CSV table of C-alpha atoms in Angstrom, one decimal:
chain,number,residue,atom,x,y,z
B,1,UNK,CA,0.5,-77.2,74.8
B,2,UNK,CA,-0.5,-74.1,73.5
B,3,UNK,CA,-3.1,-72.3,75.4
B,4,UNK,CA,-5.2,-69.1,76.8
B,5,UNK,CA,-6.2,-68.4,80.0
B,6,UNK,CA,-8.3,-65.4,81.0
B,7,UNK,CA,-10.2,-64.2,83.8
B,8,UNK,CA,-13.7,-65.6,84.2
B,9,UNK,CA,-17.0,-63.5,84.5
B,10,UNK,CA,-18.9,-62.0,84.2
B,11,UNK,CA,-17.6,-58.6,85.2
B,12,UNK,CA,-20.4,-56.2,86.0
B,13,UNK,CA,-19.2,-52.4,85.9
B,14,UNK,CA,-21.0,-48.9,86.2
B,15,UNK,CA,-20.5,-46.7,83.2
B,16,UNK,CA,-17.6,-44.5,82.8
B,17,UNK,CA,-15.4,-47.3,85.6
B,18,UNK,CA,-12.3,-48.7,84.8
B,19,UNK,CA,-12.2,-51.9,82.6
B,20,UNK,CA,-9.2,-54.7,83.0
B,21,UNK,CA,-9.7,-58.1,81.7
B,22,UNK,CA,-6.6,-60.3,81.9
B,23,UNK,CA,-5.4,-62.1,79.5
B,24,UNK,CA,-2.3,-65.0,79.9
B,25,UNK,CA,-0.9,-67.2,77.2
B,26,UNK,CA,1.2,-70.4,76.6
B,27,UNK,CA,2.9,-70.7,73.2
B,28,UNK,CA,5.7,-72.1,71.6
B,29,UNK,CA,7.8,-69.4,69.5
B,30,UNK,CA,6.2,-66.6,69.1
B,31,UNK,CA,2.9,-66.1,68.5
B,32,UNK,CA,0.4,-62.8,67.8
B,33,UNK,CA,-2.6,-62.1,70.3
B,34,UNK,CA,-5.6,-60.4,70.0
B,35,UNK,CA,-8.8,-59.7,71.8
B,36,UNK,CA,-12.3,-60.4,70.0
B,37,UNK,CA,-15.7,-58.8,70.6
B,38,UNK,CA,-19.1,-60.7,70.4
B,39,UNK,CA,-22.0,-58.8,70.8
B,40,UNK,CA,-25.1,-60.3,71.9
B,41,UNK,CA,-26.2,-62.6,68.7
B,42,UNK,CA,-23.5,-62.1,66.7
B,43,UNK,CA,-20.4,-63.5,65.5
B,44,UNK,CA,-17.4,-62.4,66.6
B,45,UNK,CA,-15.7,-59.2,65.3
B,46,UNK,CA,-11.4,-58.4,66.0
B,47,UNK,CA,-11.2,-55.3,68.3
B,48,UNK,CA,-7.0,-55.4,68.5
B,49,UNK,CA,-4.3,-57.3,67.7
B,50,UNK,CA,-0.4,-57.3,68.6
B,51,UNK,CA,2.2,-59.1,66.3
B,52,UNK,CA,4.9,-58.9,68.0
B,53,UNK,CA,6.5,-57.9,71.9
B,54,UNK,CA,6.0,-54.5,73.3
B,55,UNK,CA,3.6,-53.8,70.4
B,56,UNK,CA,0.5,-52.1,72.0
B,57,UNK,CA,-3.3,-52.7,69.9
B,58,UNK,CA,-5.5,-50.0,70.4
B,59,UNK,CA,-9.1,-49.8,68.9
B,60,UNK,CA,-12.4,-47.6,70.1
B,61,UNK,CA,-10.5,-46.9,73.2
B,62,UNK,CA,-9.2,-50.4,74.2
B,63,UNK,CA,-6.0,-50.8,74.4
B,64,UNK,CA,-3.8,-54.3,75.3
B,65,UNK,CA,0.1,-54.6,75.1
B,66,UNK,CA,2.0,-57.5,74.7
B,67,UNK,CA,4.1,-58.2,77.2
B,68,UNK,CA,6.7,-61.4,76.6
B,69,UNK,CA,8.3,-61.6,80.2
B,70,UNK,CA,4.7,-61.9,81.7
B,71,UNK,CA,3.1,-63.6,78.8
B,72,UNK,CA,0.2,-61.4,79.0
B,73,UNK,CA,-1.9,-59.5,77.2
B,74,UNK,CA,-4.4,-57.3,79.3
B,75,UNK,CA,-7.6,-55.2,78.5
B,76,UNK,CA,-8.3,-52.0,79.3
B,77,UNK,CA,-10.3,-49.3,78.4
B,78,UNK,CA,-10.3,-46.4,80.7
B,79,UNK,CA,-14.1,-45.3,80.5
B,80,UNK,CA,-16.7,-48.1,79.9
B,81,UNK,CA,-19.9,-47.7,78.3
B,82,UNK,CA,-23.5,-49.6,78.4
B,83,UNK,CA,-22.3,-50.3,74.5
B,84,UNK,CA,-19.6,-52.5,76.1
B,85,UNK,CA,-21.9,-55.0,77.1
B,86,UNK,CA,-20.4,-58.0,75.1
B,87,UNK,CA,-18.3,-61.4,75.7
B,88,UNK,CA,-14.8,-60.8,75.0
B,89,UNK,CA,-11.9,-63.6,73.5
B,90,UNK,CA,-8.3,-63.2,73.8
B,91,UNK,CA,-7.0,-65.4,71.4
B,92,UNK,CA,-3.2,-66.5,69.9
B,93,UNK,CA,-2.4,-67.6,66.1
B,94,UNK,CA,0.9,-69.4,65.8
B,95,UNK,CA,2.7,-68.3,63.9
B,96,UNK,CA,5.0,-71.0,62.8
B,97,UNK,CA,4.6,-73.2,59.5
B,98,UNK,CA,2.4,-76.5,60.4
B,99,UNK,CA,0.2,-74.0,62.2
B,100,UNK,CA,-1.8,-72.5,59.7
B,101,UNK,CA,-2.7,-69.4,61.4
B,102,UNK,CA,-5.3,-70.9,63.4
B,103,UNK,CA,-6.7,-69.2,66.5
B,104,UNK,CA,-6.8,-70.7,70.2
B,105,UNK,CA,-9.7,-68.7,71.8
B,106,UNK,CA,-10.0,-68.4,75.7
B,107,UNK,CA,-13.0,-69.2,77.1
B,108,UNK,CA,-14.2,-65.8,77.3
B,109,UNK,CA,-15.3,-62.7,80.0
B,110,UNK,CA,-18.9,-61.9,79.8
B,111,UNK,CA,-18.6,-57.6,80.7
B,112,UNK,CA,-22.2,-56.3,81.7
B,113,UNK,CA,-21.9,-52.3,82.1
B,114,UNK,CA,-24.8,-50.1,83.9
B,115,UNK,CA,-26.0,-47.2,83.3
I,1,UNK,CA,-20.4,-57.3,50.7
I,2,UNK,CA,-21.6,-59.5,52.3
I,3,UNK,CA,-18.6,-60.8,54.2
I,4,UNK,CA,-19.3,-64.7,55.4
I,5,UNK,CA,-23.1,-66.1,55.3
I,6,UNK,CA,-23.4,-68.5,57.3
I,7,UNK,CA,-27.4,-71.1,57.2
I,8,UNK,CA,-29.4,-72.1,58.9
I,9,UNK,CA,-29.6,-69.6,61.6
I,10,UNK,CA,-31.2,-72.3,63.9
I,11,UNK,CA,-31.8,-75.6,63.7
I,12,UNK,CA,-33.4,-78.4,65.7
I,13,UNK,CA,-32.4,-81.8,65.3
I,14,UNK,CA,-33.3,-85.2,66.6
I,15,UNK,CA,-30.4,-87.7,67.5
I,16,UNK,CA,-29.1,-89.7,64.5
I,17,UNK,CA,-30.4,-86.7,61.8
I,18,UNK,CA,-27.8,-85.9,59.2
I,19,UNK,CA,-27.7,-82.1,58.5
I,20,UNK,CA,-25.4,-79.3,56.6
I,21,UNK,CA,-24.1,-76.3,58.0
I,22,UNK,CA,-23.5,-73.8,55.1
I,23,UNK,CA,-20.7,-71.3,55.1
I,24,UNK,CA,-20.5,-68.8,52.5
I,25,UNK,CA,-17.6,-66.3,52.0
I,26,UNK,CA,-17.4,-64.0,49.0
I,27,UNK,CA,-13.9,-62.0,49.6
I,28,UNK,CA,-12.0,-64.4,47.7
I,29,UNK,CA,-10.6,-66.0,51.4
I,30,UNK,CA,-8.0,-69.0,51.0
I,31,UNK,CA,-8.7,-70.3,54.5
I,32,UNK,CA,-12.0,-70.8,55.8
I,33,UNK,CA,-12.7,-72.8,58.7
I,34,UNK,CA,-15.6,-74.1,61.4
I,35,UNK,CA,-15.5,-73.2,65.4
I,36,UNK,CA,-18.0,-74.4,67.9
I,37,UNK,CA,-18.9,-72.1,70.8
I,38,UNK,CA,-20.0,-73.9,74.0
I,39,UNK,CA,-20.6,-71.9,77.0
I,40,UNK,CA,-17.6,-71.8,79.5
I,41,UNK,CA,-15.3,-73.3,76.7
I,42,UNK,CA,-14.6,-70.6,74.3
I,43,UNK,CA,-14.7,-71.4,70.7
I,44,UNK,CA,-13.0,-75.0,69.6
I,45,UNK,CA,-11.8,-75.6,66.3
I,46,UNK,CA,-13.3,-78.3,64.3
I,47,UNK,CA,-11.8,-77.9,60.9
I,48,UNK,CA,-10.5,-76.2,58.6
I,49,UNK,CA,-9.2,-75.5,55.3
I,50,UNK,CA,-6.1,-73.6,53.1
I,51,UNK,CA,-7.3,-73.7,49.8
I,52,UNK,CA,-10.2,-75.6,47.6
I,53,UNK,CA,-9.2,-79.4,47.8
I,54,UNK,CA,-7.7,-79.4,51.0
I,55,UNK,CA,-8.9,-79.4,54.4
I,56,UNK,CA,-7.0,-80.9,58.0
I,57,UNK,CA,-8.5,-81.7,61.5
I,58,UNK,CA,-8.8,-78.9,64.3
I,59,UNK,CA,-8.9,-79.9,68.4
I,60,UNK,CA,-12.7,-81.3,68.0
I,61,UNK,CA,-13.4,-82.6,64.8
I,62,UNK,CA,-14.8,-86.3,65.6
I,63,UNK,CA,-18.6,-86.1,64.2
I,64,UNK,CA,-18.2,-83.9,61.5
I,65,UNK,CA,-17.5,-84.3,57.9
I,66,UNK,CA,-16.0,-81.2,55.7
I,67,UNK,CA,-15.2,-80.4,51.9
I,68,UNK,CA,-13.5,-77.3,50.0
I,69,UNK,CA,-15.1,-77.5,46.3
I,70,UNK,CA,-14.9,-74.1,45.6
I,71,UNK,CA,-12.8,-71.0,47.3
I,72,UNK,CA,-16.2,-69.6,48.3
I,73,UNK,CA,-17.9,-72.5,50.1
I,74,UNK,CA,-17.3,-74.6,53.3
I,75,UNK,CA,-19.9,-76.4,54.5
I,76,UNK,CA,-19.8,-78.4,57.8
I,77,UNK,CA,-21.5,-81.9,57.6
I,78,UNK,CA,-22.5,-83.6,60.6
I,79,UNK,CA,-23.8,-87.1,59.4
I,80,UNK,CA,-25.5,-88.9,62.5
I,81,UNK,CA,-26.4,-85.8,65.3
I,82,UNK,CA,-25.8,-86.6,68.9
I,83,UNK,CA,-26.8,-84.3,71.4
I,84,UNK,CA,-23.1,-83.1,72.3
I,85,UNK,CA,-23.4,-81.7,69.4
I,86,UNK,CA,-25.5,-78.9,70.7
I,87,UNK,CA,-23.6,-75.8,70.2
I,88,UNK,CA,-23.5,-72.4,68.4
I,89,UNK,CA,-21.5,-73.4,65.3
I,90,UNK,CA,-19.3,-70.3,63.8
I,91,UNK,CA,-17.8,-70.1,60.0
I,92,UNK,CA,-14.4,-67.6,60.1
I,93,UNK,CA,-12.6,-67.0,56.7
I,94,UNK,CA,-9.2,-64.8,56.1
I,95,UNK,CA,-6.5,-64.7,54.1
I,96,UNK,CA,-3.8,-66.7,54.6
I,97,UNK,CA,-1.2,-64.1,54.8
I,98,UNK,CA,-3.7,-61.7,56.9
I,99,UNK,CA,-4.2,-61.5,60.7
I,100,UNK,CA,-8.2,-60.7,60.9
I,101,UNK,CA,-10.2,-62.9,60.2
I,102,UNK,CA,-14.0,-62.2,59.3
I,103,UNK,CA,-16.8,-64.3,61.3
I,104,UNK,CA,-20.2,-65.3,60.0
I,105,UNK,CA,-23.0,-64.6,62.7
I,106,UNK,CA,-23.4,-68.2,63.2
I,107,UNK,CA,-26.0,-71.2,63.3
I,108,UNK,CA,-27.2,-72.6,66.9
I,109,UNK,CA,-28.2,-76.0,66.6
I,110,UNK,CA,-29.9,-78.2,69.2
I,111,UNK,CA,-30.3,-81.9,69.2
I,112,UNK,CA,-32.9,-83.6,71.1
């Protein structure tokens, strides 16, 4: 089935360190991947997205490419900040007809960052 | 703009209470549809909907009733509460030829 696996937390980082999260994925066809933000109690806002292979989504300096042959979709950000403190989702949408769209969330990475 | 509103903010139920979940949307968003967020699994779908009058199943939607009246409203109906049930309960709308979708901030409800 269709599904996404990601690393488990949490991840607890110094400011200004290097951030990966990884982010795996089993689809059928091909589908478009993004990575989600939740702040603590709040709902979840899109941070990237990638539509298609070798596309790379970049947003407040997180980036993620897509990579078919690995069927990945990592994220980095090269300088974290306390503000990074959140959960973060990879998800898929299919994007096939039958599908609607919908999203298949992983279970998340809880990211703690210290000043 | 007040993107999607989603009430009660919390809610405590006891077992076999019937209850609404509200979901609000004011952008004019043909697909709306409900998550639950439990910790360690992610978000599930529950159900969700293409259009006023039509509405389909998602991966856990056994407990809970839903309706599409309107483009703007989707409200989630759980008729007899069980305490698996106990979740944070998230409303996301987009359009249907759109990637992003826009999430409400999201009700946690207990059952005890």
């Amino acid at each position: 089935g269709n599904s996404v696996t990601q690393m488990e937390g949490p991840v607890t980082l110094s400011e200004e360190a290097f951030l990966t999260i990884n982010c795996t994925y089993t689809a059928t066809g091909y589908p478009s991947l993004f990575w989600y933000v939740q702040y603590p109690g709040e709902g979840l806002q899109l941070l990237l997205k990638a539509t298609k292979a070798d596309d790379k989504g970049s947003n407040k300096g997180f980036e993620a490419t897509y990579r078919k042959e690995t069927t990945s979709f990592h994220l980095e950000k090269g300088s974290v900040q306390v503000s990074d403190s959140a959960v973060y989702f990879c998800a898929l949408r299919l994007n096939y007809g039958g599908s609607q769209g919908n999203l298949i969330f992983g279970k998340g990475t809880k990211l703690s960052v210290k000043p | 703009n007040a993107g999607v509103t989603q009430t009660p903010k919390f809610q405590v139920l006891k077992t076999g209470q019937s209850m609404t979940l509200q979901c609000a949307q004011d952008m004019n968003h043909e697909y709306m549809s409900w998550y639950r967020q439990d910790p360690g699994m992610g978000l599930r779908l529950i159900h969700y909907s293409v259009g006023a009058g039509i509405t389909d199943q998602g991966e856990v939607p056994n407990g809970y009733n839903v309706s599409r009246s309107t483009t703007e409203d989707f409200p989630l109906r759980l008729l007899s509460a069980a305490p698996s049930q106990t979740s944070v309960y998230f409303c996301a709308s987009r359009q249907v030829a759109d990637y992003g979708y826009t999430f409400g901030s999201g009700t946690r409800l207990t059952v005890v």
